[in-house]
């Protein structure tokens, strides 16, 4: 299977699973996205690629981060620093 097709299949599978968990039919999802049902079905069955705008709407509708739709994992910070008041590097912001 082509790498791009594998990625799109994974995204479509995650969306379908989340949609089913939320008890939303394909027809209802298409209606909420202002799409024809056959167009939405083509997206879910990977006959078309999901546009980013549609992915954004779906992530908002299903209350998941876009990263979760795209990768299947929750977003997280790789690095972070805690700086206590008065203990950080001095920076002259306005000169």
Backbone as a chain_set.jsonl record, in Angstrom:
{"seq": "XXXXXXXXXXXXXXXXXXXXXXXXXXXXXXXXXXXXXXXXXXXXXXXXXXXXXXXXXXXXXXXXXXXXXXXXXXXXXXXXXXXXXXXXXXXXXXX", "coords": {"N": [[0.847, -1.184, 0.0], [0.511, 2.23, -0.758], [2.356, 4.863, 0.83], [1.117, 7.433, 1.325], [-1.544, 6.737, 0.979], [-1.878, 4.951, 3.073], [-1.63, 6.682, 5.264], [-3.845, 8.373, 4.843], [-5.872, 6.447, 5.066], [-5.617, 5.774, 7.757], [-6.353, 8.216, 8.989], [-9.008, 8.445, 8.064], [-10.084, 6.124, 9.211], [-9.839, 6.71, 11.961], [-11.539, 8.928, 12.162], [-13.995, 7.783, 11.397], [-14.314, 5.91, 13.486], [-14.45, 7.615, 15.763], [-16.715, 9.078, 15.052], [-18.658, 7.058, 15.098], [-18.527, 6.337, 17.815], [-19.546, 8.647, 18.916], [-22.067, 8.355, 18.107], [-23.01, 9.298, 15.598], [-24.382, 9.393, 12.465], [-23.25, 8.706, 9.077], [-24.687, 10.252, 7.298], [-25.681, 12.303, 8.935], [-23.27, 13.458, 9.734], [-22.332, 14.399, 7.257], [-24.337, 16.275, 6.732], [-23.933, 18.111, 8.862], [-21.48, 19.083, 8.087], [-22.068, 20.386, 5.826], [-22.002, 18.947, 3.397], [-22.545, 16.817, 0.551], [-23.962, 13.599, 1.099], [-22.741, 11.449, -0.351], [-20.279, 12.521, -1.029], [-19.082, 12.896, 1.47], [-18.957, 10.21, 2.224], [-17.138, 9.272, 0.317], [-14.823, 10.513, 1.294], [-14.486, 9.202, 3.78], [-14.115, 6.617, 2.907], [-11.769, 6.771, 1.617], [-11.67, 7.501, -1.064], [-11.446, 10.013, -1.798], [-9.362, 12.718, -0.747], [-9.365, 14.11, 2.522], [-10.028, 17.529, 2.858], [-8.091, 20.027, 4.548], [-9.629, 21.981, 5.807], [-12.041, 20.661, 6.26], [-11.174, 18.615, 7.969], [-10.47, 20.192, 10.152], [-12.992, 21.194, 10.924], [-14.238, 18.767, 11.591], [-12.633, 17.901, 13.745], [-13.26, 19.859, 15.637], [-16.015, 19.418, 15.895], [-16.086, 16.816, 16.935], [-14.756, 17.168, 19.243], [-11.947, 16.76, 19.566], [-8.399, 17.099, 19.4], [-6.769, 18.317, 16.483], [-4.345, 17.079, 15.961], [-4.712, 14.539, 17.038], [-6.544, 13.44, 15.227], [-4.955, 13.364, 12.923], [-2.632, 11.892, 13.629], [-3.252, 9.994, 15.541], [-2.412, 10.123, 18.114], [-2.317, 11.899, 21.216], [-1.547, 15.385, 21.442], [1.533, 16.611, 22.766], [3.914, 18.313, 24.799], [7.322, 18.376, 23.936], [9.498, 19.483, 25.164], [9.784, 21.524, 28.026], [10.051, 24.326, 30.177], [10.324, 25.498, 33.491], [10.201, 28.55, 34.993], [10.916, 30.286, 37.779], [9.607, 33.16, 39.451], [11.706, 35.918, 39.272], [13.99, 34.351, 38.976], [14.771, 33.849, 36.418], [16.428, 34.514, 33.229], [17.612, 37.779, 32.749], [15.982, 40.129, 30.717], [16.056, 42.803, 28.506], [13.415, 44.343, 27.371], [12.384, 46.68, 26.206], [13.995, 49.251, 24.686]], "CA": [[0.0, 0.0, 0.0], [1.223, 3.497, -0.845], [2.484, 5.545, 2.128], [0.078, 8.453, 1.441], [-2.835, 6.066, 1.125], [-1.904, 4.421, 4.44], [-1.878, 7.815, 6.165], [-5.246, 8.77, 4.662], [-6.708, 5.372, 5.615], [-5.576, 5.922, 9.211], [-7.166, 9.38, 9.348], [-10.41, 8.101, 7.81], [-10.496, 5.135, 10.219], [-10.012, 7.389, 13.253], [-12.748, 9.754, 12.082], [-15.147, 6.879, 11.41], [-14.451, 5.359, 14.832], [-14.937, 8.68, 16.643], [-18.097, 9.38, 14.639], [-19.51, 5.981, 15.613], [-18.554, 6.458, 19.274], [-20.443, 9.775, 19.198], [-23.381, 7.96, 17.591], [-23.367, 10.19, 14.506], [-24.413, 8.658, 11.197], [-22.549, 9.37, 7.971], [-25.584, 11.266, 6.739], [-25.693, 13.428, 9.871], [-21.965, 14.107, 9.644], [-22.331, 15.143, 5.991], [-25.23, 17.425, 6.903], [-23.27, 19.083, 9.742], [-20.341, 19.643, 7.364], [-22.604, 20.977, 4.592], [-21.526, 18.147, 2.271], [-23.437, 15.774, 0.052], [-23.606, 12.344, 1.768], [-21.816, 10.627, -1.143], [-18.95, 13.153, -0.948], [-18.528, 12.525, 2.778], [-18.659, 8.772, 2.165], [-15.884, 9.157, -0.432], [-13.733, 10.872, 2.207], [-14.314, 8.143, 4.772], [-13.669, 5.391, 2.232], [-10.491, 7.145, 1.026], [-11.74, 7.709, -2.512], [-11.036, 11.419, -1.874], [-8.591, 13.174, 0.416], [-10.03, 15.113, 3.361], [-9.404, 18.859, 2.888], [-7.725, 20.457, 5.903], [-10.749, 22.718, 6.392], [-13.012, 19.663, 6.737], [-10.561, 17.987, 9.145], [-10.578, 21.153, 11.243], [-14.399, 21.179, 11.368], [-14.503, 17.474, 12.229], [-11.98, 17.867, 15.062], [-14.058, 20.703, 16.536], [-17.303, 18.77, 16.11], [-15.911, 15.613, 17.753], [-14.052, 17.59, 20.457], [-10.605, 16.192, 19.646], [-7.368, 17.932, 18.791], [-6.46, 17.949, 15.103], [-3.212, 16.15, 16.012], [-5.244, 13.198, 17.271], [-7.099, 12.949, 13.963], [-3.893, 13.134, 11.948], [-1.603, 10.936, 14.052], [-3.768, 8.971, 16.44], [-1.889, 10.329, 19.458], [-2.611, 13.217, 21.781], [-0.386, 16.275, 21.385], [2.219, 16.824, 24.043], [5.14, 19.097, 24.693], [8.551, 17.597, 24.01], [10.341, 20.17, 26.141], [9.21, 22.693, 28.672], [10.878, 24.842, 31.264], [9.633, 26.266, 34.518], [11.056, 29.625, 35.487], [10.318, 30.917, 38.948], [9.689, 34.62, 39.458], [12.981, 36.464, 39.731], [15.088, 33.406, 38.797], [15.055, 33.664, 34.993], [17.416, 35.382, 32.588], [17.143, 39.161, 32.613], [15.82, 40.532, 29.33], [15.64, 44.19, 28.308], [12.417, 44.267, 26.305], [12.169, 47.971, 25.558], [15.19, 50.112, 24.796]], "C": [[0.889, 1.243, 0.0], [1.236, 4.197, 0.509], [1.378, 6.584, 2.335], [-1.292, 7.851, 1.651], [-2.983, 5.473, 2.522], [-2.248, 5.518, 5.44], [-3.342, 8.231, 6.065], [-6.199, 7.72, 5.209], [-6.755, 5.497, 7.13], [-6.438, 7.084, 9.685], [-8.641, 9.049, 9.193], [-10.923, 7.104, 8.845], [-10.728, 5.785, 11.579], [-11.279, 8.239, 13.258], [-13.991, 8.876, 12.148], [-15.39, 6.335, 12.821], [-14.994, 6.403, 15.81], [-16.386, 9.035, 16.331], [-19.052, 8.331, 15.2], [-19.622, 6.028, 17.135], [-19.527, 7.562, 19.689], [-21.853, 9.526, 18.672], [-23.904, 8.952, 16.536], [-23.315, 9.378, 13.218], [-23.591, 9.402, 10.152], [-23.393, 10.504, 7.401], [-25.624, 12.515, 7.62], [-24.378, 14.187, 9.811], [-21.883, 14.952, 8.37], [-23.178, 16.407, 6.112], [-24.57, 18.509, 7.752], [-22.102, 19.781, 9.042], [-20.76, 20.338, 6.069], [-22.044, 20.292, 3.348], [-22.634, 17.224, 1.797], [-23.015, 14.463, 0.726], [-22.616, 11.487, 0.977], [-20.399, 11.203, -1.14], [-18.303, 12.789, 0.386], [-18.136, 11.051, 2.791], [-17.35, 8.539, 1.401], [-14.685, 9.514, 0.437], [-13.454, 9.719, 3.172], [-13.809, 6.845, 4.154], [-12.403, 5.622, 1.412], [-10.526, 7.138, -0.512], [-11.421, 9.164, -2.828], [-10.22, 11.725, -0.632], [-9.411, 14.204, 1.182], [-9.321, 16.455, 3.196], [-9.119, 19.246, 4.346], [-8.883, 21.186, 6.57], [-11.803, 21.764, 6.954], [-12.461, 18.959, 7.974], [-10.671, 18.899, 10.363], [-12.003, 21.163, 11.799], [-14.727, 19.888, 12.099], [-13.873, 17.428, 13.616], [-12.753, 18.709, 16.07], [-15.373, 20.02, 16.886], [-17.191, 17.571, 17.059], [-15.119, 15.894, 19.036], [-12.723, 16.862, 20.655], [-9.63, 17.158, 18.982], [-7.075, 17.416, 17.38], [-5.305, 16.942, 15.045], [-3.684, 14.721, 16.217], [-5.859, 12.615, 16.006], [-5.99, 12.544, 13.006], [-2.946, 12.016, 12.332], [-2.114, 9.794, 14.915], [-3.229, 9.09, 17.857], [-2.211, 11.743, 19.921], [-1.366, 14.095, 21.698], [0.237, 16.436, 22.769], [3.48, 17.627, 23.782], [6.344, 18.172, 24.795], [9.457, 18.173, 25.087], [9.555, 21.314, 26.767], [10.127, 23.092, 29.821], [9.999, 25.609, 32.232], [10.624, 27.3, 35.024], [10.306, 30.306, 36.627], [10.542, 32.425, 38.887], [11.023, 35.073, 40.042], [14.171, 35.552, 39.498], [15.46, 33.185, 37.33], [16.143, 34.593, 34.508], [16.808, 36.771, 32.443], [17.094, 39.543, 31.134], [15.343, 41.975, 29.296], [14.686, 44.193, 27.119], [12.278, 45.57, 25.537], [13.398, 48.839, 25.768], [14.917, 51.459, 24.208]], "O": [[1.907, 1.284, 0.691], [0.256, 4.14, 1.251], [0.763, 6.621, 3.4], [-2.106, 8.381, 2.407], [-4.073, 5.486, 3.095], [-3.053, 5.314, 6.348], [-4.006, 8.422, 7.084], [-7.24, 8.07, 5.766], [-7.819, 5.344, 7.729], [-7.169, 6.957, 10.667], [-9.441, 9.337, 10.084], [-12.059, 7.216, 9.307], [-11.691, 5.458, 12.272], [-12.008, 8.265, 14.25], [-14.936, 9.189, 12.872], [-16.526, 6.303, 13.295], [-15.894, 6.108, 16.597], [-17.187, 9.264, 17.238], [-20.121, 8.663, 15.713], [-20.696, 5.786, 17.684], [-20.241, 7.432, 20.683], [-22.726, 10.387, 18.782], [-25.058, 9.379, 16.572], [-22.302, 8.744, 12.922], [-23.276, 10.58, 10.319], [-22.881, 11.573, 7.066], [-25.603, 13.64, 7.12], [-24.366, 15.417, 9.834], [-21.415, 16.09, 8.407], [-22.781, 17.476, 5.65], [-24.635, 19.69, 7.411], [-21.773, 20.925, 9.359], [-19.918, 20.817, 5.311], [-21.663, 20.947, 2.377], [-23.548, 16.893, 2.552], [-21.819, 14.235, 0.909], [-21.738, 10.862, 1.572], [-19.426, 10.455, -1.238], [-17.129, 12.421, 0.436], [-17.083, 10.695, 3.321], [-16.544, 7.698, 1.799], [-13.635, 8.88, 0.328], [-12.304, 9.317, 3.349], [-13.14, 6.059, 4.826], [-12.012, 4.774, 0.61], [-9.536, 6.81, -1.165], [-11.157, 9.513, -3.979], [-10.368, 11.074, 0.402], [-10.068, 15.059, 0.588], [-8.105, 16.515, 3.38], [-9.835, 18.831, 5.257], [-9.101, 21.03, 7.772], [-12.388, 22.032, 8.003], [-13.2, 18.729, 8.93], [-10.934, 18.434, 11.472], [-12.194, 21.143, 13.015], [-15.419, 19.909, 13.116], [-14.506, 16.967, 14.566], [-12.888, 18.318, 17.23], [-15.798, 20.039, 18.041], [-18.078, 17.334, 17.88], [-14.844, 14.982, 19.816], [-12.408, 16.406, 21.754], [-10.009, 17.935, 18.106], [-7.132, 16.213, 17.129], [-5.287, 16.059, 14.186], [-3.124, 13.792, 15.637], [-5.711, 11.423, 15.74], [-6.074, 11.503, 12.354], [-2.496, 11.263, 11.467], [-1.476, 8.745, 15.006], [-3.544, 8.263, 18.713], [-2.356, 12.66, 19.113], [-0.25, 13.604, 21.867], [-0.447, 16.4, 23.792], [4.032, 17.613, 22.682], [6.379, 17.285, 25.647], [10.105, 17.434, 25.829], [8.761, 21.98, 26.102], [10.877, 22.274, 30.354], [9.05, 26.284, 31.833], [11.738, 26.969, 35.43], [9.206, 30.83, 36.448], [11.538, 32.899, 38.341], [11.415, 34.675, 41.139], [15.293, 35.954, 39.804], [16.371, 32.412, 37.036], [16.712, 35.364, 35.282], [15.646, 36.921, 32.067], [18.048, 39.31, 30.393], [14.368, 42.338, 29.954], [15.122, 44.058, 25.976], [12.071, 45.549, 24.324], [13.785, 49.122, 26.902], [15.795, 52.321, 24.205]]}, "num_chains": 1, "name": "protein.A"}
